[in-house]
C-alpha cells in the first residue's frame, strides 16, 4: 500500500437536503478496505447515525461494498479505482460505491443461508450488506451500489 | 498486531482478534491458525471481545478454518461476541455451525482437560 487515501469533504448549501458530501477514490487493492472504512466512519461520527450504527452497520456494510467493487468489479486491476461518495443528510446517510466493471445482476445471487451453501467460504457479501442497512439499490448496469442508513 | 495466539491450557490455543476481521487481514489469521494446526494444536477458541466488526470474508475464513480443524479431529469455538456480532452470526445462520460461548473462559472450560 503506497498510495495515501485522500478524503475530500464538500460542504453543501445551507438549508439543503444534504449537509455535506464526502468523496474518496480507493485503489483496487483489498488492503485499502480497512483504512478507507475508518476514514469515512471517522468523518461520519458526528452526523445522523448513532455511534453503534457507525461502528457496526456502516463499517461492515461499507467494507462489503468496497470488497465487492475491488474484487469482482475492478478485478483488483491497479490501474482502476473504486469511487465512494457519501451524502450526509440530517436524518440519513447515503453511500454510493462505484467500480469500473461490467456490473452484475444482484437478483441471481443465491441465498447463502440455504443448507447446501452454509459451509461455503464465500458468497455472503451481498446478504450481509442487505441485512445491515435500511435500503440497497443498484444502478441498471450493476456497477454502482447505493446504501441508505437512516438516523438512529 | 490484530491477532494474538496464546496457549491457555494443554492442547488449546486462544486467538484474540483486535479491531476487525475483514478481507484485508483474514489471510493473516488463517495462516496463523493453520501454522498452529500443523504444529499439533487442534483445539482453538477465537476471542472476539476486542473486535469491532467482521465482514463476510472474515466469516468465510472462520467457516473454512472450522472445517479444516474438524477434519483433523479438533474443534474451533467462538467467544466474546457483542450483540451486533451475535446478530450477524444469527442472520447468516452461522450460529448453527459454531459453538458460541459468552466468554472466552466458558469456551475454554468446554474443552475437557
Coordinates of C-alpha atoms in Angstrom, one line a residue:
Chain A
X1 CA 0.0 0.0 0.0
X2 CA 1.8 3.1 -1.2
X3 CA -1.0 5.5 -2.3
X4 CA -2.2 7.6 0.6
X5 CA -6.0 7.9 0.8
X6 CA -7.3 11.4 0.4
X7 CA -10.8 12.2 1.6
X8 CA -12.4 15.2 0.1
X9 CA -15.1 17.0 2.1
X10 CA -17.6 19.1 0.2
X11 CA -19.9 21.3 2.2
X12 CA -23.4 21.8 0.7
X13 CA -25.6 24.8 0.6
X14 CA -27.1 25.6 4.0
X15 CA -30.8 24.6 4.4
X16 CA -30.5 21.9 1.6
X17 CA -31.3 18.2 2.0
X18 CA -27.6 17.2 2.0
X19 CA -25.4 18.8 4.7
X20 CA -22.1 17.7 3.3
X21 CA -20.6 15.2 0.8
X22 CA -17.5 13.0 1.2
X23 CA -15.6 11.8 -1.9
X24 CA -12.9 9.2 -1.8
X25 CA -11.1 7.2 -4.5
X26 CA -9.9 3.8 -3.3
X27 CA -7.2 1.9 -5.2
X28 CA -8.2 -1.6 -6.4
X29 CA -6.3 -3.4 -3.7
X30 CA -8.1 -5.2 -0.9
X31 CA -5.7 -3.9 1.7
X32 CA -7.2 -0.5 1.4
X33 CA -10.6 -1.6 2.5
X34 CA -10.0 -1.3 6.3
X35 CA -8.2 2.2 6.1
X36 CA -10.9 3.5 3.7
X37 CA -13.7 2.4 6.0
X38 CA -12.0 4.0 9.0
X39 CA -11.5 7.3 7.2
X40 CA -15.2 7.6 6.2
X41 CA -16.6 6.3 9.6
X42 CA -14.5 8.8 11.4
X43 CA -15.9 11.7 9.4
X44 CA -19.5 10.4 9.9
X45 CA -19.2 10.1 13.7
X46 CA -20.9 13.5 14.3
X47 CA -23.8 13.0 11.9
X48 CA -27.2 11.4 11.8
X49 CA -26.3 7.9 12.9
X50 CA -25.8 6.6 16.4
X51 CA -22.2 5.6 17.4
X52 CA -23.3 2.0 17.5
X53 CA -24.7 2.1 13.9
X54 CA -21.5 3.8 12.7
X55 CA -19.2 1.3 14.5
X56 CA -21.0 -1.8 13.2
X57 CA -23.6 -1.3 10.5
X58 CA -21.8 1.4 8.5
X59 CA -18.3 -0.1 8.8
X60 CA -19.4 -3.6 7.9
X61 CA -21.7 -2.6 5.0
X62 CA -19.1 -0.3 3.6
X63 CA -16.3 -2.9 3.8
X64 CA -18.6 -5.4 1.9
X65 CA -19.4 -2.9 -0.8
X66 CA -15.7 -1.9 -1.2
X67 CA -14.5 -5.5 -1.3
X68 CA -17.1 -6.4 -3.9
X69 CA -16.2 -3.4 -6.1
X70 CA -12.4 -4.1 -5.8
X71 CA -12.5 -7.9 -6.2
X72 CA -15.4 -8.5 -8.6
X73 CA -15.9 -5.1 -10.2
X74 CA -12.4 -3.9 -10.9
X75 CA -10.8 -7.4 -10.5
X76 CA -8.0 -5.9 -8.4
X77 CA -6.7 -4.1 -11.5
X78 CA -4.2 -1.5 -10.1
X79 CA -5.0 0.9 -12.9
X80 CA -8.6 1.3 -11.7
X81 CA -10.1 3.0 -8.7
X82 CA -13.3 2.5 -6.8
X83 CA -15.2 5.8 -6.2
X84 CA -17.0 6.4 -3.0
X85 CA -19.4 9.3 -2.5
X86 CA -21.2 9.8 0.8
X87 CA -24.2 12.1 1.1
X88 CA -24.8 13.1 4.7
X89 CA -28.4 14.4 5.4
X90 CA -29.8 15.4 8.7
X91 CA -31.8 12.1 9.0
X92 CA -29.9 9.7 6.8
X93 CA -26.6 8.8 5.2
X94 CA -26.4 7.6 1.6
X95 CA -23.2 5.9 0.4
X96 CA -22.5 5.3 -3.3
X97 CA -19.8 2.8 -4.2
X98 CA -18.9 2.6 -8.0
X99 CA -16.5 0.5 -9.8
X100 CA -15.3 0.3 -13.5
X101 CA -16.5 -3.2 -14.1
X102 CA -19.2 -4.6 -16.3
X103 CA -21.7 -4.9 -13.4
X104 CA -23.7 -7.9 -12.3
X105 CA -27.3 -8.9 -11.7
X106 CA -27.9 -8.9 -7.9
X107 CA -31.1 -10.9 -8.4
X108 CA -29.3 -14.0 -9.3
X109 CA -27.0 -14.2 -6.3
X110 CA -28.1 -17.3 -4.3
X111 CA -29.1 -17.3 -0.6
X112 CA -26.0 -18.2 1.4
X113 CA -28.1 -19.4 4.3
X114 CA -29.6 -22.4 2.4
X115 CA -28.4 -25.7 3.9
X116 CA -26.2 -26.6 0.9
X117 CA -24.4 -23.3 0.9
X118 CA -23.9 -22.7 4.6
X119 CA -20.4 -24.3 4.7
X120 CA -19.1 -22.4 1.7
X121 CA -16.4 -19.9 2.4
X122 CA -17.7 -17.2 0.0
X123 CA -21.0 -15.8 -1.2
X124 CA -22.2 -14.0 1.9
X125 CA -21.3 -10.4 0.9
X126 CA -24.5 -9.2 -0.6
X127 CA -26.6 -10.9 2.0
X128 CA -24.6 -9.2 4.8
X129 CA -24.8 -5.9 3.1
X130 CA -28.6 -6.1 2.7
X131 CA -29.0 -7.2 6.3
X132 CA -27.2 -4.2 7.8
X133 CA -28.6 -1.2 6.0
X134 CA -32.1 0.2 5.5
X135 CA -32.0 0.2 1.7
X136 CA -29.8 -1.1 -1.0
X137 CA -30.2 -0.2 -4.7
X138 CA -28.0 -0.9 -7.8
X139 CA -27.8 1.1 -11.0
X140 CA -29.1 -0.6 -14.1
X141 CA -25.6 -1.7 -15.2
X142 CA -24.9 -3.2 -11.7
X143 CA -21.5 -1.5 -11.2
X144 CA -22.7 1.1 -8.6
X145 CA -24.5 0.4 -5.3
X146 CA -26.2 2.9 -3.1
X147 CA -26.6 2.1 0.6
X148 CA -29.0 4.1 2.7
X149 CA -28.8 4.2 6.5
X150 CA -31.5 6.1 8.3
X151 CA -30.9 8.1 11.6
X152 CA -31.0 6.1 14.8
Chain B
X1 CA -0.8 -6.9 15.6
X2 CA -4.5 -7.7 15.2
X3 CA -4.2 -11.4 16.0
X4 CA -2.6 -12.9 19.1
X5 CA -2.3 -16.7 19.8
X6 CA -1.8 -17.9 23.3
X7 CA -1.8 -21.4 24.8
X8 CA -4.3 -21.3 27.7
X9 CA -4.3 -24.9 28.6
X10 CA -2.6 -28.0 27.2
X11 CA -3.7 -28.5 23.6
X12 CA -5.9 -25.4 23.4
X13 CA -4.9 -22.1 21.8
X14 CA -6.8 -18.9 22.3
X15 CA -6.8 -16.5 19.4
X16 CA -7.6 -12.8 20.2
X17 CA -8.9 -10.6 17.4
X18 CA -8.1 -7.0 18.0
X19 CA -10.0 -4.5 15.9
X20 CA -11.6 -6.1 12.8
X21 CA -11.6 -9.4 10.9
X22 CA -12.0 -8.4 7.3
X23 CA -11.0 -9.0 3.7
X24 CA -7.7 -7.2 4.2
X25 CA -6.4 -9.2 7.1
X26 CA -8.2 -12.6 7.1
X27 CA -5.3 -14.3 5.4
X28 CA -3.1 -13.5 8.3
X29 CA -5.5 -15.1 10.8
X30 CA -5.9 -18.1 8.5
X31 CA -2.1 -18.6 8.3
X32 CA -1.5 -18.3 12.0
X33 CA -4.2 -20.8 12.9
X34 CA -3.1 -23.2 10.2
X35 CA 0.5 -23.0 11.4
X36 CA -0.6 -23.9 14.9
X37 CA -2.7 -26.7 13.5
X38 CA 0.4 -28.0 11.7
X39 CA 2.3 -27.7 15.0
X40 CA -0.1 -30.2 16.6
X41 CA -2.7 -28.0 18.2
X42 CA -6.3 -28.9 17.2
X43 CA -8.5 -27.1 19.7
X44 CA -9.0 -23.3 19.3
X45 CA -11.0 -20.6 20.9
X46 CA -11.4 -17.4 18.9
X47 CA -12.0 -14.5 21.3
X48 CA -13.9 -11.5 19.8
X49 CA -14.1 -9.5 23.0
X50 CA -12.0 -6.8 21.4
X51 CA -13.4 -7.0 17.9
X52 CA -15.3 -4.1 16.3
X53 CA -16.6 -5.7 13.1
X54 CA -16.3 -8.8 10.9
X55 CA -17.2 -8.8 7.2
X56 CA -18.3 -11.7 5.0
X57 CA -14.7 -12.6 4.2
X58 CA -13.9 -12.8 7.9
X59 CA -17.0 -15.1 8.4
X60 CA -15.8 -17.2 5.4
X61 CA -12.4 -17.7 6.9
X62 CA -13.9 -18.9 10.1
X63 CA -16.0 -21.4 8.2
X64 CA -13.1 -22.8 6.3
X65 CA -10.8 -23.0 9.4
X66 CA -13.5 -24.8 11.3
X67 CA -13.9 -27.3 8.6
X68 CA -10.1 -28.0 8.4
X69 CA -9.8 -28.2 12.2
X70 CA -12.7 -30.7 12.4
X71 CA -11.1 -32.8 9.6
X72 CA -8.1 -33.2 11.9
X73 CA -10.3 -34.3 14.9
X74 CA -10.2 -30.9 16.6
X75 CA -12.7 -28.1 17.3
X76 CA -12.9 -24.3 16.9
X77 CA -15.1 -22.4 19.3
X78 CA -16.1 -18.7 19.3
X79 CA -16.5 -16.4 22.3
X80 CA -17.0 -12.9 23.3
X81 CA -19.3 -11.7 20.6
X82 CA -21.1 -8.5 21.3
X83 CA -24.9 -8.2 20.5
X84 CA -24.3 -6.9 16.9
X85 CA -21.8 -9.6 16.1
X86 CA -24.1 -12.3 17.6
X87 CA -26.9 -11.0 15.4
X88 CA -24.6 -11.2 12.3
X89 CA -24.0 -14.9 13.1
X90 CA -27.7 -15.5 13.6
X91 CA -28.7 -13.7 10.3
X92 CA -26.2 -15.7 8.3
X93 CA -27.2 -18.9 10.3
X94 CA -23.6 -19.5 11.1
X95 CA -24.7 -19.7 14.8
X96 CA -25.8 -23.2 13.8
X97 CA -22.3 -24.1 12.5
X98 CA -20.2 -23.0 15.5
X99 CA -20.2 -23.5 19.3
X100 CA -20.5 -20.0 20.6
X101 CA -19.8 -19.2 24.3
X102 CA -20.5 -15.9 26.1
X103 CA -17.0 -15.5 27.4
X104 CA -13.6 -17.0 26.4
X105 CA -13.3 -18.6 29.8
X106 CA -16.6 -20.5 29.2
X107 CA -15.4 -21.6 25.8
X108 CA -12.1 -22.8 27.3
X109 CA -13.9 -24.7 30.1
X110 CA -16.0 -26.5 27.5
X111 CA -12.8 -28.3 26.3
X112 CA -12.2 -31.2 28.5
X113 CA -8.8 -31.1 30.3

